[in-house]
PDB file of C-alpha atoms in Angstrom:
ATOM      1  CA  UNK A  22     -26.331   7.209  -2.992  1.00  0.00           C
ATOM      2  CA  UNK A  23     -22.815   7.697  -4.234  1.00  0.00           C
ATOM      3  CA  UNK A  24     -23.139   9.191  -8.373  1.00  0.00           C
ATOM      4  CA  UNK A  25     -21.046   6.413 -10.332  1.00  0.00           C
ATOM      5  CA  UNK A  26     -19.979   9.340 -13.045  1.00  0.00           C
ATOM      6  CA  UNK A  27     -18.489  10.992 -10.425  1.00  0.00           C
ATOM      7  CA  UNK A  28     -16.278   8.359  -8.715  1.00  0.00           C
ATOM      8  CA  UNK A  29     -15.770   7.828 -12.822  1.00  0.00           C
ATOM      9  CA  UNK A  30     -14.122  11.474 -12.537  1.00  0.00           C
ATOM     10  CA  UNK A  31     -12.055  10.866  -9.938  1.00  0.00           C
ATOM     11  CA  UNK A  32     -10.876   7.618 -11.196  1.00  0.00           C
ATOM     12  CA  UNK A  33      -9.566   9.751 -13.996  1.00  0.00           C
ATOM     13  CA  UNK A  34      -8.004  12.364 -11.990  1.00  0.00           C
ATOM     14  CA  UNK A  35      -6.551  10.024  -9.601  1.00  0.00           C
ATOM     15  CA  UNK A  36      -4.580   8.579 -12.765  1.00  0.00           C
ATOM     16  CA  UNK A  37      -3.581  12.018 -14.238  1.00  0.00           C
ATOM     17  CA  UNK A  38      -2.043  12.866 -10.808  1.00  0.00           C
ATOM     18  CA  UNK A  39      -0.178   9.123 -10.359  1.00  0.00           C
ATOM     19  CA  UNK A  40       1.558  10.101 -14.219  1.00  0.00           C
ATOM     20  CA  UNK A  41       2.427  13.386 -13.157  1.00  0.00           C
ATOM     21  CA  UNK A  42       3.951  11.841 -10.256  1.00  0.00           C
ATOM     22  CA  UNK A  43       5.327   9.178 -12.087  1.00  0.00           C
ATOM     23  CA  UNK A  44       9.005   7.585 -11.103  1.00  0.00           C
ATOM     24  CA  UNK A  45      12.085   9.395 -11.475  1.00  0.00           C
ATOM     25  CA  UNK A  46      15.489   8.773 -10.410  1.00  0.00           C
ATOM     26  CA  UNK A  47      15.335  10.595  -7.080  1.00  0.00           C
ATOM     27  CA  UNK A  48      18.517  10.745  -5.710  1.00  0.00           C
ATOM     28  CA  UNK A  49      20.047  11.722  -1.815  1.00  0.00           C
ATOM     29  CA  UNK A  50      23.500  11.806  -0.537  1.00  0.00           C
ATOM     30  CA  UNK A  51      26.924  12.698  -1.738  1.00  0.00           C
ATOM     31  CA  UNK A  52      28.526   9.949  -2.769  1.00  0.00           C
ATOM     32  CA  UNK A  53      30.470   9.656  -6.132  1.00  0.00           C
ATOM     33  CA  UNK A  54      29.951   6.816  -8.791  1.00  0.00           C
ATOM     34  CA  UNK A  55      33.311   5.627 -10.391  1.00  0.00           C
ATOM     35  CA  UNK A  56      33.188   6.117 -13.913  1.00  0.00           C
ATOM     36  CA  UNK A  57      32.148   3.704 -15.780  1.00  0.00           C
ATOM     37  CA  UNK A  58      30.385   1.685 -13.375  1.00  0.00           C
ATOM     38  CA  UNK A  59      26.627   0.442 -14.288  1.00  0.00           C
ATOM     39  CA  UNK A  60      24.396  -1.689 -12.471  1.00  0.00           C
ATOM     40  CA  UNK A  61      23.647  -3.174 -15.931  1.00  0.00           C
ATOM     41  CA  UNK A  62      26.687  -4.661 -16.767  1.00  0.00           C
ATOM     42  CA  UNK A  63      27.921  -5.137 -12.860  1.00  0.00           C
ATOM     43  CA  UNK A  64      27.246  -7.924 -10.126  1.00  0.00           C
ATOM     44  CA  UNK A  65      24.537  -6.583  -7.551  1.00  0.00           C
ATOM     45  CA  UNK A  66      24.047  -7.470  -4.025  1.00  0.00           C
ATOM     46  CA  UNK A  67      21.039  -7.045  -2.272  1.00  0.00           C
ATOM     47  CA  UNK A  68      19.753  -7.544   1.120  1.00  0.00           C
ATOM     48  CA  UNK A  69      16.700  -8.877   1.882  1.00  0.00           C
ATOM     49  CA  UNK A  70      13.864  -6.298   0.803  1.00  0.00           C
ATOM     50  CA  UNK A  71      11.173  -4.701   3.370  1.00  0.00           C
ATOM     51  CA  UNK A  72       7.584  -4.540   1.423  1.00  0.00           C
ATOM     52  CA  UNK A  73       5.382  -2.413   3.138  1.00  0.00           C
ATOM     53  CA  UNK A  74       1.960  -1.203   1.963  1.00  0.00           C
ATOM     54  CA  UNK A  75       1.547   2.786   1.231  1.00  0.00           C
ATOM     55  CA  UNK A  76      -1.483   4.640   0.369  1.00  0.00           C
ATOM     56  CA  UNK A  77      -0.819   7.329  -2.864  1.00  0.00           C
ATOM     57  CA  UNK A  78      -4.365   8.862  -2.592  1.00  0.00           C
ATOM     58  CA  UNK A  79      -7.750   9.104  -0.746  1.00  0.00           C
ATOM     59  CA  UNK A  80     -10.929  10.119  -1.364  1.00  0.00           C
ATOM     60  CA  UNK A  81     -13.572  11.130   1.127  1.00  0.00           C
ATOM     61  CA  UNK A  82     -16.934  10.617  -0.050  1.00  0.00           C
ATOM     62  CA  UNK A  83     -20.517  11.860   1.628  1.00  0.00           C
ATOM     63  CA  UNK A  84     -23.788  10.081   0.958  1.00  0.00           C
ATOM     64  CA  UNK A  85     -25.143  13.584   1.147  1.00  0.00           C
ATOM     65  CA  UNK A  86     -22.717  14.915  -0.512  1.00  0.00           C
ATOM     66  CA  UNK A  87     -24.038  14.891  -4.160  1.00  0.00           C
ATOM     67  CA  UNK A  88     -21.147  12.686  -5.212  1.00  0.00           C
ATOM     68  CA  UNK A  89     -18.373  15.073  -4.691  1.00  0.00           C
ATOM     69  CA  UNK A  90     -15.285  13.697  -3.112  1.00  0.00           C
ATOM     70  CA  UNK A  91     -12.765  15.210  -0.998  1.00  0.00           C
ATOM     71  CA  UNK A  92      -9.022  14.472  -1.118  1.00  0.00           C
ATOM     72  CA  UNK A  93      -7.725  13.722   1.945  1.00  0.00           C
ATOM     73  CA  UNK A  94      -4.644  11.953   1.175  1.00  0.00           C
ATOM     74  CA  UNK A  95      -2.523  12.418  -2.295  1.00  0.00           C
ATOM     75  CA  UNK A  96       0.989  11.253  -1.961  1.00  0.00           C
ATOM     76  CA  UNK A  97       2.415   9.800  -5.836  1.00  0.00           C
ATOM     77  CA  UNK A  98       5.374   7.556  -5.664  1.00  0.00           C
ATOM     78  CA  UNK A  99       8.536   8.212  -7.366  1.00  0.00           C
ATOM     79  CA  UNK A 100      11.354   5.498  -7.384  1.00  0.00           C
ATOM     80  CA  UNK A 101      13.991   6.640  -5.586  1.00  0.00           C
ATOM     81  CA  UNK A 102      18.275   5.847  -4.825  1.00  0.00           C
ATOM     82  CA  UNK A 103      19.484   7.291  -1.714  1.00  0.00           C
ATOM     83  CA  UNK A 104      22.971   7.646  -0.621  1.00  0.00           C
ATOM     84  CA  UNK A 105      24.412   7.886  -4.104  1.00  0.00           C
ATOM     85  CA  UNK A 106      24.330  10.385  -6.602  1.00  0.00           C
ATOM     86  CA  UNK A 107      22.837   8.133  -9.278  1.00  0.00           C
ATOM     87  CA  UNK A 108      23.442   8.899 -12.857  1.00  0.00           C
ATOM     88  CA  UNK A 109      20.257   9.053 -15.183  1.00  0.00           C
ATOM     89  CA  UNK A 110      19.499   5.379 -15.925  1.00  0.00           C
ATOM     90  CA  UNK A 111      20.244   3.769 -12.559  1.00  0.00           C
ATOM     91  CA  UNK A 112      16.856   3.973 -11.434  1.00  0.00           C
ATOM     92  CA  UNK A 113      15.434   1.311 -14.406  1.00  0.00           C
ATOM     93  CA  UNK A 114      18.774  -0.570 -14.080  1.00  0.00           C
ATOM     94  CA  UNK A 115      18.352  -1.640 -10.149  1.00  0.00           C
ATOM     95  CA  UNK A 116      14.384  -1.832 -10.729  1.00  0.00           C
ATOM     96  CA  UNK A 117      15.476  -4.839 -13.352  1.00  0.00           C
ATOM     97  CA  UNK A 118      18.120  -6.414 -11.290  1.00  0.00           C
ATOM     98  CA  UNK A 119      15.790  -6.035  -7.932  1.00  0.00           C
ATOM     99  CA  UNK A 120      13.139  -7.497  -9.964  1.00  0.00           C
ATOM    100  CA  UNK A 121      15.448 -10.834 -11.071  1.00  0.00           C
ATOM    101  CA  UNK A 122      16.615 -11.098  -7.410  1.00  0.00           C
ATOM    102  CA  UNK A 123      13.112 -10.884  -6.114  1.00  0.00           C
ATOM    103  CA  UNK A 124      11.188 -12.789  -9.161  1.00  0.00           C
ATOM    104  CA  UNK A 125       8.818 -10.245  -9.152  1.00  0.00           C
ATOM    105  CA  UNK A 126       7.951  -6.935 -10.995  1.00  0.00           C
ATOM    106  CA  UNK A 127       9.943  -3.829  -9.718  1.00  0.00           C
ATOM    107  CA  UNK A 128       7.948  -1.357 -11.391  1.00  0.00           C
ATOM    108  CA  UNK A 129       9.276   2.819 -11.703  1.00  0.00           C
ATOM    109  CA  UNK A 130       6.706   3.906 -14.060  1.00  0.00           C
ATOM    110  CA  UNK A 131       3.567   5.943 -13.334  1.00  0.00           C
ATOM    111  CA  UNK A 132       0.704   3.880 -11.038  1.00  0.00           C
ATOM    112  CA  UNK A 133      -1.806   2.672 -13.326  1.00  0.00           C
ATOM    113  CA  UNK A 134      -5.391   1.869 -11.855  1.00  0.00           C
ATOM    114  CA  UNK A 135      -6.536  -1.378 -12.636  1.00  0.00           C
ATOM    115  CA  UNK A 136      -9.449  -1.794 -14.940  1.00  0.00           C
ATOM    116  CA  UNK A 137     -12.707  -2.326 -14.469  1.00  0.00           C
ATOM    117  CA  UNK A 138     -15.687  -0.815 -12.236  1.00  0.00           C
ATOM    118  CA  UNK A 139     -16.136  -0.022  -9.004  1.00  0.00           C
ATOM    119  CA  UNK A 140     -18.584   0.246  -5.776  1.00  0.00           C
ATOM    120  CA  UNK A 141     -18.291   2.641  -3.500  1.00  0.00           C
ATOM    121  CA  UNK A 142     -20.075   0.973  -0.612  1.00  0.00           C
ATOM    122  CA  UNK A 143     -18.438  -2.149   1.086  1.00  0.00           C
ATOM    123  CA  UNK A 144     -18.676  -4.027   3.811  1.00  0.00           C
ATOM    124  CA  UNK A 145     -21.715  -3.910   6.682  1.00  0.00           C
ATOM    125  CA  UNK A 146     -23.205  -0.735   7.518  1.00  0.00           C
ATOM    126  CA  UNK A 147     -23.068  -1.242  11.494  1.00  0.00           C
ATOM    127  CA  UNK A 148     -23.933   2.426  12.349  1.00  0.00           C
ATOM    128  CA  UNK A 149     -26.085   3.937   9.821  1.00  0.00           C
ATOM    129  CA  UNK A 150     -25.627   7.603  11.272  1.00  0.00           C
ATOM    130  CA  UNK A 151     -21.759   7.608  10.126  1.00  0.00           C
ATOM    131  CA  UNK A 152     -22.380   8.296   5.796  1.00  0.00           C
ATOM    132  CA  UNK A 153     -18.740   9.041   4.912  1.00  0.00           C
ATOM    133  CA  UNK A 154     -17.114   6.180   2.405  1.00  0.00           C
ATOM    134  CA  UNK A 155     -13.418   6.500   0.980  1.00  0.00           C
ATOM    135  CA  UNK A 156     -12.048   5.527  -2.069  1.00  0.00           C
ATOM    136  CA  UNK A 157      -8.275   4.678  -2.310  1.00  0.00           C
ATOM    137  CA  UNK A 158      -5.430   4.071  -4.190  1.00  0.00           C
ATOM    138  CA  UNK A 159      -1.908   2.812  -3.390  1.00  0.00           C
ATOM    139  CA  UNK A 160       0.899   0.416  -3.720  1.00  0.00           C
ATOM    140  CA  UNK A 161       3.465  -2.275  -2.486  1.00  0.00           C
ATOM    141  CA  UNK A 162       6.316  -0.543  -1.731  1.00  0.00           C
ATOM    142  CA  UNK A 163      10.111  -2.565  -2.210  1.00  0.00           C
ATOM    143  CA  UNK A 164      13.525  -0.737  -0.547  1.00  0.00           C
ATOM    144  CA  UNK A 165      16.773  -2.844  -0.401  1.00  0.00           C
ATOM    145  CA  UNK A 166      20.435  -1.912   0.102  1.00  0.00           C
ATOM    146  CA  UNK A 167      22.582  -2.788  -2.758  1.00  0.00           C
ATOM    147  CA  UNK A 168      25.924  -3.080  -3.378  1.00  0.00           C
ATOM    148  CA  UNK A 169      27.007  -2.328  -7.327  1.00  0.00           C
ATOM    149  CA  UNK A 170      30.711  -4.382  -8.072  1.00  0.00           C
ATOM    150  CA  UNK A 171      32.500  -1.310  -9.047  1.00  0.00           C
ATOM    151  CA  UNK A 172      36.212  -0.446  -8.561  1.00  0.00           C
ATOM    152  CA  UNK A 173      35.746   0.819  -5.542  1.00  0.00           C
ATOM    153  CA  UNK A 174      32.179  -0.349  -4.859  1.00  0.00           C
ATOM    154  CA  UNK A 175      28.917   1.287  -4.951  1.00  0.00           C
ATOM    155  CA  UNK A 176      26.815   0.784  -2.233  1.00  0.00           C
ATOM    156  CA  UNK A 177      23.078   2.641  -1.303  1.00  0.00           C
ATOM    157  CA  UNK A 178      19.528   2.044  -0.697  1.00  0.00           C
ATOM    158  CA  UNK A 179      16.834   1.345  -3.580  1.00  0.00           C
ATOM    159  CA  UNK A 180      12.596   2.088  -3.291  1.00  0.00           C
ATOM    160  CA  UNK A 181      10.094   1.146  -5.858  1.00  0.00           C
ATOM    161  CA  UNK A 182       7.147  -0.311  -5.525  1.00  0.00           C
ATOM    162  CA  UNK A 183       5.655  -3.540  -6.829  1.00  0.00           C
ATOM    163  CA  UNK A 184       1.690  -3.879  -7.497  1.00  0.00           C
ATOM    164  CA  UNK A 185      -0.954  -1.253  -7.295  1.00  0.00           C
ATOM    165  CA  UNK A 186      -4.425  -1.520  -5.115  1.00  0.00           C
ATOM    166  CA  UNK A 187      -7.781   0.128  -5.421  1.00  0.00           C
ATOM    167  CA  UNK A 188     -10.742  -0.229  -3.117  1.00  0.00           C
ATOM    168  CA  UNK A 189     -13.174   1.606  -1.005  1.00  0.00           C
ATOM    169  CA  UNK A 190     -14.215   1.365   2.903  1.00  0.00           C
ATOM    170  CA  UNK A 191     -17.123   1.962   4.263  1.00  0.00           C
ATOM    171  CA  UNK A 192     -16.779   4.409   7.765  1.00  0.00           C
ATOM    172  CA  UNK A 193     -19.955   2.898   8.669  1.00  0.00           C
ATOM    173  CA  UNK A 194     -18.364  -0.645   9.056  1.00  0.00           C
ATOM    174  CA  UNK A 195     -16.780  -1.430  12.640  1.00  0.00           C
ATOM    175  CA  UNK A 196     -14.786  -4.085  11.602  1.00  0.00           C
ATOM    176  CA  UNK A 197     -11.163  -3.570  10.009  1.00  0.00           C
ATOM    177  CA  UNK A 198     -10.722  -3.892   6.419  1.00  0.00           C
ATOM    178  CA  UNK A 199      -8.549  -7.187   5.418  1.00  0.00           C
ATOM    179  CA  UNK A 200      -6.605  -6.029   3.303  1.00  0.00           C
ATOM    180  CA  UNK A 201      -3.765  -4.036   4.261  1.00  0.00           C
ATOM    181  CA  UNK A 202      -4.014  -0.552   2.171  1.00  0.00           C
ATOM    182  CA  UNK A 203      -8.131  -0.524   3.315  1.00  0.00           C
ATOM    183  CA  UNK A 204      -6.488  -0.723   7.065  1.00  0.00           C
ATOM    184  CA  UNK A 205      -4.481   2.541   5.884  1.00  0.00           C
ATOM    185  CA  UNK A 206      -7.116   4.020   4.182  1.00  0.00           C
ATOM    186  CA  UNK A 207      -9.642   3.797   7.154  1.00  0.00           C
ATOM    187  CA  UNK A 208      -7.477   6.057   9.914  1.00  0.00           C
ATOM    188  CA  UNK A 209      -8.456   9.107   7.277  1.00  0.00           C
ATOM    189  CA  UNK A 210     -12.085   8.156   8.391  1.00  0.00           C
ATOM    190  CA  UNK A 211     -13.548  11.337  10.353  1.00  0.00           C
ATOM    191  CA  UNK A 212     -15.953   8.311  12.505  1.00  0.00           C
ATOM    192  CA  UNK A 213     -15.937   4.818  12.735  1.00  0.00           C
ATOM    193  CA  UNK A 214     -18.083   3.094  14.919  1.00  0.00           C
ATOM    194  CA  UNK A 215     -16.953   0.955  18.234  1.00  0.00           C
ATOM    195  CA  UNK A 216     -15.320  -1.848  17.353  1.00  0.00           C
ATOM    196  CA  UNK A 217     -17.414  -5.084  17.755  1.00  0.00           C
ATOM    197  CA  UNK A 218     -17.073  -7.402  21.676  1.00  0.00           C
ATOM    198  CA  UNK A 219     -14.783 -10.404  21.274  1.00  0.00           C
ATOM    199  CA  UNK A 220     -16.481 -13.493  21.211  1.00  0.00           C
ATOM    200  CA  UNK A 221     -17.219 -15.208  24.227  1.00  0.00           C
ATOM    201  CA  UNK A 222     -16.122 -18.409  24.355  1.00  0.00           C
ATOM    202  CA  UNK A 223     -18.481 -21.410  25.171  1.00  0.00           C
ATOM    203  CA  UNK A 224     -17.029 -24.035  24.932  1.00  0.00           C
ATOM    204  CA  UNK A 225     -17.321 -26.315  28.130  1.00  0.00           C
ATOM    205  CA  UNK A 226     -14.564 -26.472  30.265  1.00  0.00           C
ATOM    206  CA  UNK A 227     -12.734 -29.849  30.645  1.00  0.00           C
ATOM    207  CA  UNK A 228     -13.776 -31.913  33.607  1.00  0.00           C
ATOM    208  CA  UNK A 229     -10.673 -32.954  36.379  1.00  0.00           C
ATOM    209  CA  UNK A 230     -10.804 -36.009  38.210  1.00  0.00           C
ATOM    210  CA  UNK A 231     -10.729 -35.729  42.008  1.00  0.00           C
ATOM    211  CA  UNK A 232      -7.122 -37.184  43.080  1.00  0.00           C
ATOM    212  CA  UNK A 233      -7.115 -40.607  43.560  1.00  0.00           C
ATOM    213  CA  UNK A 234      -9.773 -41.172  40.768  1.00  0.00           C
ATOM    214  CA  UNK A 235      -9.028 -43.797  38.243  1.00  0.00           C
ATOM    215  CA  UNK A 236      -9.514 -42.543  34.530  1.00  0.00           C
ATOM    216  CA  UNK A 237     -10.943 -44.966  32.178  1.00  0.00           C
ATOM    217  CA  UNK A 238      -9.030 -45.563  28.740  1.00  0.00           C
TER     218      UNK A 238
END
């Protein structure tokens, strides 16, 4: 049985290590910002943004393990601009115009777990030999090209992310999780058990009329 003050432990660790990775205004690239020129007060452009889910950290957990996880996976997030040298400041100003193109929350500061408590064990145990459970952490990820109307204009390639998720999986369980980070999550699963057969289908197969037969309506 998994010991509830420790996942309580690492619940707290896996926040101090999301705020020490918290968002910063990464940068990449060469190019040169006019002066002057400001997302905030500027038109921006943006193409259509890719969400994709990312895992920030995992947990490996042993029913004989005394409670005591095992990182196998910590990767914090940091909002980044590539293919401009962004001053300090852009970072918060495309979050906020991303986030009124989008209608929804570009977030760039640290990941903060949601409250509440938490199970370790989920889902059906459908090979009772395999004991390892993970707990996980990650986010919705957000990149878009923009295009800043500067004199000349500024154009690069934004990533945030957009809403946290927190959950466990069971190795034990041969089914995939649903939802899309507990899909992640499982590949860092030393076992999983064969997946389950398809189901067969039964249904009776429709019934064709010799040729010449007349079909009543």
């Amino acid at each position: 049985m998994i010991d509830h003050r420790a996942v309580g432990a690492t619940l707290a660790t896996l926040a101090a290590v999301a705020a020490a990775g918290c968002a910063a205004a990464g940068t990449a690239g060469a190019a040169a910002v006019p002066a002057g020129c400001d997302p905030s007060g500027a038109t921006v452009h943006w193409s259509t943004p890719v969400r994709q889910p990312r895992l920030t950290r995992v947990d490996l957990f042993a029913s004989d393990a005394g409670g005591t996880g095992t990182v196998v996976l910590d990767e914090p997030i940091t909002a980044s601009v590539a293919g401009v040298t962004a001053p300090d400041g852009w970072v918060a100003a495309l979050a906020a115009s991303l986030s009124t193109a989008t209608g929804s929350t570009v977030r760039t500061g640290p990941v903060r777990l949601p409250d509440g408590g938490y199970s370790m064990l989920g889902g059906a145990q459908d090979d009772p030999s395999i004991p390892e459970s993970l707990l996980y952490q990650g986010v919705e990820t957000i990149t878009a090209d923009f295009t800043v109307d500067c004199a000349p204009p500024v154009t690069g390639t934004f990533t945030s992310w957009t809403t946290t998720g927190l959950g466990t999986v069971a190795c034990a369980q041969a089914d995939e999780p649903a939802e899309p980070l507990g899909r992640l999550a499982r590949r860092h699963c030393p076992r999983t058990p064969a997946p389950h057969p398809p189901a067969l289908d039964l249904a009776p197969s429709p019934t064709v009329p010799p040729p010449g037969a007349l079909t009543a309506t």
